[in-house]
mmCIF file of C-alpha atoms in Angstrom:
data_model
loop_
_atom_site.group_PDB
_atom_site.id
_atom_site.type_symbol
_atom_site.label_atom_id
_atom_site.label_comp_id
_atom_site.label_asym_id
_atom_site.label_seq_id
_atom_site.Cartn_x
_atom_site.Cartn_y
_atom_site.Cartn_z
ATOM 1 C CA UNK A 1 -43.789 -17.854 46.620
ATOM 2 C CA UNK A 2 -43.193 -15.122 44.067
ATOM 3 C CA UNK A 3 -45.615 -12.240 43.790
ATOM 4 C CA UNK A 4 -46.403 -13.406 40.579
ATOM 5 C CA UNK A 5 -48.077 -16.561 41.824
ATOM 6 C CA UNK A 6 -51.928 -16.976 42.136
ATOM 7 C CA UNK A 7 -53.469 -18.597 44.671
ATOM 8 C CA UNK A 8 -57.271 -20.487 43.967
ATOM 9 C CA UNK A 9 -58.533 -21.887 47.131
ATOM 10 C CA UNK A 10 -61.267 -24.458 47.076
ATOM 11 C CA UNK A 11 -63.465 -25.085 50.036
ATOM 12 C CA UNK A 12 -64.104 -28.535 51.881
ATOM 13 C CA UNK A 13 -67.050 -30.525 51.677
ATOM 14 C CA UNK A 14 -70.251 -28.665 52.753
ATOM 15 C CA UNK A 15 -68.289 -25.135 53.121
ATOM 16 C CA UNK A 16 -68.236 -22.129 51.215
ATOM 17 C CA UNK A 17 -65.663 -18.854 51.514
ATOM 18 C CA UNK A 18 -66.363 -18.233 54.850
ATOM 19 C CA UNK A 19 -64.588 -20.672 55.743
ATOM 20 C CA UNK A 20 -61.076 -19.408 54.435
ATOM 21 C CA UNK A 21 -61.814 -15.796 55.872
ATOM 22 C CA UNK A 22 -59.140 -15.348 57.713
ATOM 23 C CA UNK A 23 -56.771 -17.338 55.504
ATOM 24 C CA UNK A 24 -57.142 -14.368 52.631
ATOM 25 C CA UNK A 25 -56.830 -11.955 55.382
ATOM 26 C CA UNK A 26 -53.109 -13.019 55.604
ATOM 27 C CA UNK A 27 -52.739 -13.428 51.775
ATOM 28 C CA UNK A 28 -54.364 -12.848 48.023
ATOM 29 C CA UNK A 29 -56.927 -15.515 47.104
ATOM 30 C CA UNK A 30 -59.572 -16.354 45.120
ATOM 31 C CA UNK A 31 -61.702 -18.623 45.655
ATOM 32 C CA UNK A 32 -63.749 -21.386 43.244
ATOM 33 C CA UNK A 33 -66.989 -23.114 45.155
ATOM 34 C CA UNK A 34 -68.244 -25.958 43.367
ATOM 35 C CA UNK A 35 -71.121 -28.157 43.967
ATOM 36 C CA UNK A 36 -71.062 -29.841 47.074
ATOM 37 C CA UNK A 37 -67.987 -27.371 48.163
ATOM 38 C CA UNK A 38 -70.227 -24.498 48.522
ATOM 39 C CA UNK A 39 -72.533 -24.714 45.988
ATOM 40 C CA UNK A 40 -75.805 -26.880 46.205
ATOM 41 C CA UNK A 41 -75.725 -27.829 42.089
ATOM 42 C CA UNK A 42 -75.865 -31.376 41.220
ATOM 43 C CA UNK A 43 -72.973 -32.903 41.856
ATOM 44 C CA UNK A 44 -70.781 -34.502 39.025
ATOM 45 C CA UNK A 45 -67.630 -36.914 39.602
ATOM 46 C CA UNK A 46 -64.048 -36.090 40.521
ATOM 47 C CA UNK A 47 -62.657 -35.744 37.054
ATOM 48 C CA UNK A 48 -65.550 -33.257 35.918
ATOM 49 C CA UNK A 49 -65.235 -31.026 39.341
ATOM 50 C CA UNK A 50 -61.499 -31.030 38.535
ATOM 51 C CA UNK A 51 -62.544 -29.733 34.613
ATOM 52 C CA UNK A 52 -64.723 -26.908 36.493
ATOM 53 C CA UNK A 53 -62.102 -25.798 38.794
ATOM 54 C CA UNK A 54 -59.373 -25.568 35.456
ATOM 55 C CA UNK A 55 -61.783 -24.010 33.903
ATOM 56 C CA UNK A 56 -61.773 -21.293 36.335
ATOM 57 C CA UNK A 57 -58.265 -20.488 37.304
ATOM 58 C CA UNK A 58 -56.386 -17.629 36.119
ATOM 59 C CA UNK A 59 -53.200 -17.268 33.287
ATOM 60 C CA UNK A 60 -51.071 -18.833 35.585
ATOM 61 C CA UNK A 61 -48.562 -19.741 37.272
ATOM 62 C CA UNK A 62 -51.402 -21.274 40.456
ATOM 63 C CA UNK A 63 -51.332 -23.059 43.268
ATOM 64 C CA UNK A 64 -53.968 -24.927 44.598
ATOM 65 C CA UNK A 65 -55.426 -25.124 47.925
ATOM 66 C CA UNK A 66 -57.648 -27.701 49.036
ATOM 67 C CA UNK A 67 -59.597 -28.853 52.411
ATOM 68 C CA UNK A 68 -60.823 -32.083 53.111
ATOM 69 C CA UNK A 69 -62.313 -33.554 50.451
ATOM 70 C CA UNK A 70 -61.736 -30.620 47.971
ATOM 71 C CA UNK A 71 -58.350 -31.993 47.976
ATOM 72 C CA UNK A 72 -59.211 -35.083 45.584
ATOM 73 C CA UNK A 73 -60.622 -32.231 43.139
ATOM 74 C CA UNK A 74 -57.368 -30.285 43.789
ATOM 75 C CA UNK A 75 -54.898 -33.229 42.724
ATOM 76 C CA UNK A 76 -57.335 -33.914 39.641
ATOM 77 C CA UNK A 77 -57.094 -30.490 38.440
ATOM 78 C CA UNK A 78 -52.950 -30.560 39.198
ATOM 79 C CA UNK A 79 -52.514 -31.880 35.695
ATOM 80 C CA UNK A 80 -53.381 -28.317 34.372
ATOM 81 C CA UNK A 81 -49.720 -27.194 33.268
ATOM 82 C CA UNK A 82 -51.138 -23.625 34.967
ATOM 83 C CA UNK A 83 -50.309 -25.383 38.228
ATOM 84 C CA UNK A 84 -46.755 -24.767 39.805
ATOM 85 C CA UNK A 85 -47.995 -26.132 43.583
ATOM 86 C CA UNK A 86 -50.657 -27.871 45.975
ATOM 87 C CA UNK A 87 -51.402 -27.289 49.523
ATOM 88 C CA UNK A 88 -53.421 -30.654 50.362
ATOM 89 C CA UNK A 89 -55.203 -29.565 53.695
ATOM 90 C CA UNK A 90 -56.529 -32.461 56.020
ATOM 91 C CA UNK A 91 -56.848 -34.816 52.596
ATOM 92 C CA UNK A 92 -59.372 -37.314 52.219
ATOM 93 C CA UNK A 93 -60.877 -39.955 52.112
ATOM 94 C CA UNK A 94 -58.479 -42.447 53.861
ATOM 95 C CA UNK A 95 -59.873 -46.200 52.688
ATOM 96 C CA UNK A 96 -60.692 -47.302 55.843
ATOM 97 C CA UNK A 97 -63.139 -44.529 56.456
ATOM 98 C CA UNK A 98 -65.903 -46.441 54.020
ATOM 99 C CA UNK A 99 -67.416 -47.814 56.213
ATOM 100 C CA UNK A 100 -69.982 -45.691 57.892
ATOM 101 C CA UNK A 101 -69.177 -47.149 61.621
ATOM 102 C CA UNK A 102 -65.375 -45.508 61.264
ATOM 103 C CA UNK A 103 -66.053 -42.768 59.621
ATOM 104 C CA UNK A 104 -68.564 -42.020 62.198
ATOM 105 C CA UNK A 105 -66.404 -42.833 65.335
ATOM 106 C CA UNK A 106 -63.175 -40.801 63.242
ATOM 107 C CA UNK A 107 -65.959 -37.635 62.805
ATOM 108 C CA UNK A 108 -66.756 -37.360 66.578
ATOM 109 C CA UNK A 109 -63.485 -38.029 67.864
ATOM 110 C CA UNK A 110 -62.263 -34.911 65.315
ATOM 111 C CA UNK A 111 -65.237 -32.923 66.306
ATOM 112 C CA UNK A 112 -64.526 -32.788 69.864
ATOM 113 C CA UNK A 113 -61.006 -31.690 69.598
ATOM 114 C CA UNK A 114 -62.406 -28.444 66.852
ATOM 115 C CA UNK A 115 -62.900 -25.156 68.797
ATOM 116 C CA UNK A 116 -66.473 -24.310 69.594
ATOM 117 C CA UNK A 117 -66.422 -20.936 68.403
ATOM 118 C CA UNK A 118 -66.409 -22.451 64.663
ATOM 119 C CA UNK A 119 -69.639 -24.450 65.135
ATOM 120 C CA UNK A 120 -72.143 -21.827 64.121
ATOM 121 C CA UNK A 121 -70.356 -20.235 61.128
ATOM 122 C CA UNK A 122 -69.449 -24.292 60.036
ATOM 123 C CA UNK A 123 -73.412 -24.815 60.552
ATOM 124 C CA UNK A 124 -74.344 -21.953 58.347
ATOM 125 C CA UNK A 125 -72.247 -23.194 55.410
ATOM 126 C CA UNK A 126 -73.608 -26.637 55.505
ATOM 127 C CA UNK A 127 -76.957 -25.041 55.383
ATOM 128 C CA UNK A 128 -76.282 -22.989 52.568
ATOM 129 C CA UNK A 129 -74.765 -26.336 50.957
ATOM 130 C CA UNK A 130 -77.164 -28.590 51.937
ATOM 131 C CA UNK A 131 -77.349 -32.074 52.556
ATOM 132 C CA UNK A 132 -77.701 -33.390 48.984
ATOM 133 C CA UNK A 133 -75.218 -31.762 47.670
ATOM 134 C CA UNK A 134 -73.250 -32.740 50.595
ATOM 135 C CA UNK A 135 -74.143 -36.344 50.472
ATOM 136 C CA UNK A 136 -73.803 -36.582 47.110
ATOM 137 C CA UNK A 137 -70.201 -35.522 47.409
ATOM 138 C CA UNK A 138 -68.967 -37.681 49.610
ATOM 139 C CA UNK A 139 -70.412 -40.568 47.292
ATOM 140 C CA UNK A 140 -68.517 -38.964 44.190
ATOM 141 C CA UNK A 141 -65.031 -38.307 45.735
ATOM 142 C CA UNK A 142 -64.928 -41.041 49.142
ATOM 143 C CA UNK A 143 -63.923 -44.122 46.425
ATOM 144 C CA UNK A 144 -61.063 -41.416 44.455
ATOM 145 C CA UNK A 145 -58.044 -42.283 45.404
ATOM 146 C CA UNK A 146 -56.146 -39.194 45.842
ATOM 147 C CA UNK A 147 -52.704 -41.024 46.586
ATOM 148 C CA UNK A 148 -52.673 -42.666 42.475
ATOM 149 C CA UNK A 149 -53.805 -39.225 41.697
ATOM 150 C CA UNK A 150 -50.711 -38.099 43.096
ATOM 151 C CA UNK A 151 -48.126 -40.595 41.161
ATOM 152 C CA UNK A 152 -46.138 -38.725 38.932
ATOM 153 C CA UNK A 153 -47.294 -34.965 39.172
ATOM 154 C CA UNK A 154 -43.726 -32.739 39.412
ATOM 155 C CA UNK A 155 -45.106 -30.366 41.108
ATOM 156 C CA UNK A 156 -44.356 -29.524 44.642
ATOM 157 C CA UNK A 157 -47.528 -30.927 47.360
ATOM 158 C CA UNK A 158 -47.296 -30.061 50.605
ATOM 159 C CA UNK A 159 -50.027 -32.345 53.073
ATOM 160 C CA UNK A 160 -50.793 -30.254 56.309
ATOM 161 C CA UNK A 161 -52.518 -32.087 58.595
ATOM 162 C CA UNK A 162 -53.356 -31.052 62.218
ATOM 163 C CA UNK A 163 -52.503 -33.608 65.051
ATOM 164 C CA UNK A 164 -56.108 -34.222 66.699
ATOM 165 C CA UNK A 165 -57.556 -34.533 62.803
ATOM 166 C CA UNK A 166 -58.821 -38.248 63.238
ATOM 167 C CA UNK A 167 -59.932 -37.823 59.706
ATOM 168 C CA UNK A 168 -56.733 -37.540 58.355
ATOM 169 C CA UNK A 169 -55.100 -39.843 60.336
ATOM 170 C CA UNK A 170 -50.920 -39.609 60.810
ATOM 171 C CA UNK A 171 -50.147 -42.821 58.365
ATOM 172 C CA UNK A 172 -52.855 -41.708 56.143
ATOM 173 C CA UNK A 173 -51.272 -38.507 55.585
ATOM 174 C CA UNK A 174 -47.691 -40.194 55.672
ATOM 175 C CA UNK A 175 -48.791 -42.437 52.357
ATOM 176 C CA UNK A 176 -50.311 -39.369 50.739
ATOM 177 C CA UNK A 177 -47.236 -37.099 51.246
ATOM 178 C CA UNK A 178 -44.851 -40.382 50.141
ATOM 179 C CA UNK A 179 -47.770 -40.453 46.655
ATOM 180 C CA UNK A 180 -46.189 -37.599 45.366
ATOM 181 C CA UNK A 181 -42.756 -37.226 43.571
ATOM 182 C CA UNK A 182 -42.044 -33.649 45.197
ATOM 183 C CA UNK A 183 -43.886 -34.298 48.575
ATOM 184 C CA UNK A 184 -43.966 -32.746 52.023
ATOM 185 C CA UNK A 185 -46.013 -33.102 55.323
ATOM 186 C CA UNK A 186 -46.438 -30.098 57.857
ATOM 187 C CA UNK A 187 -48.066 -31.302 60.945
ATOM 188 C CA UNK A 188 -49.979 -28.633 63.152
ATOM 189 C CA UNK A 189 -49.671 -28.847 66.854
ATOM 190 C CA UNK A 190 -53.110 -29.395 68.455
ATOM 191 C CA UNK A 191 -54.957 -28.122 65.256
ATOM 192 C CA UNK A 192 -57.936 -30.633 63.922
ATOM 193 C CA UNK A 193 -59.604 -30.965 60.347
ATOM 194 C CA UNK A 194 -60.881 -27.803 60.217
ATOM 195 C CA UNK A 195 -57.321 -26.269 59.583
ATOM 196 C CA UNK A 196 -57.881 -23.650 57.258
ATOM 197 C CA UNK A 197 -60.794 -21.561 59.483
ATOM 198 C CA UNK A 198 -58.825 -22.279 62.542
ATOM 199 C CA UNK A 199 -55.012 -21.647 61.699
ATOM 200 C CA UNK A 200 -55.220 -19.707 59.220
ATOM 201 C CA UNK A 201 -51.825 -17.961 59.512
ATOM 202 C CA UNK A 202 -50.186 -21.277 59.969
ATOM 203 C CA UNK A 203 -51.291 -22.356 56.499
ATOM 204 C CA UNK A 204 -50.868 -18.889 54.666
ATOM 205 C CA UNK A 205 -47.063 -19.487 55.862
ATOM 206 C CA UNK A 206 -47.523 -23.129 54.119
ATOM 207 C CA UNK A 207 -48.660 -21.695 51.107
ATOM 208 C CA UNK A 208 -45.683 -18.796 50.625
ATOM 209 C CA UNK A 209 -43.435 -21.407 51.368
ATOM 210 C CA UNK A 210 -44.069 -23.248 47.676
#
């Protein structure tokens, strides 16, 4: 990635910019909450988030980071012809994760394979969030289907997804990745969802690679 090159991060649903710490401790970011994704505003849909986070980047050339469900926003706001790159991390919302029973059973299953240490700091943010916001998120963005988002952006994406992240799910990642014209999945030995707080320098080495 050439020197030149912004980076805007965007935090997951419920988090703020703790949570990429150490991820702009191993390169220059900046980072844009928005409501539900570290800020407890009212949240609007997908395509106004996405107008928000435009709004906000810098001259250009950008790329994009997202987490979790930030990720919808991120391919939304991809149209912006500021945009030379997206780094999708643990994408959401897989279809089959509607219904409350699997998303439930994917969320503990992920949970248990996340380090412990994170638990407090991930607590804090949530708190700071809130659960309306939160909620209210996940009803916006769950139904956005970030693989037609995808179809026919030229810019480079790059999916990382970590191999315990029952969330993103290895298919589900598979047909995001095969979504985009220019796309390319990094898998992350024994990582979960949470990849940006917990492998940080994993994904800063995603991120110079566009």
């Amino acid at each position: 990635m050439p020197p030149s090159v912004s980076v805007v991060l965007v935090p997951g649903l419920g988090l703020d910019e703790r949570s990429s710490r150490g991820l702009r401790e191993e390169l220059s970011a900046t980072v844009v909450p928005l409501p539900g994704m570290g800020s407890a505003e009212p949240v609007p849909g997908v395509d106004e988030l996405a107008a928000r986070l435009m709004t906000a980047l810098p001259a250009g050339p950008v790329v994009l980071v997202g987490h979790s469900q930030s990720c919808q926003v991120v391919a939304a706001a991809a149209i912006d012809p500021r945009v030379t790159g997206i780094v999708l991390c643990g994408p959401t919302t897989d279809p089959r994760m509607r219904r409350f029973r699997v998303l439930a059973w994917r969320w503990l299953r992920t949970a248990v394979a996340e380090p412990w240490w994170q638990v407090p700091l991930v607590l804090r943010q949530w708190l700071r969030t809130g659960p309306r916001a939160m909620t209210a998120l996940w009803r916006t963005a769950a139904p956005d289907r970030i693989d037609a988002r995808l179809h026919g952006l030229r810019v480079p994406v790059v999916v990382v997804r970590g191999t315990r992240d029952a969330l993103c799910p290895a298919d589900w990642a598979q047909q995001v990745t095969a979504a985009a014209t220019h796309g390319r999945l990094v898998e992350l030995p024994g990582a979960a969802h949470m990849t940006v707080q917990t492998h940080p320098r994993d994904v800063a080495a995603v991120v110079r690679s566009l």
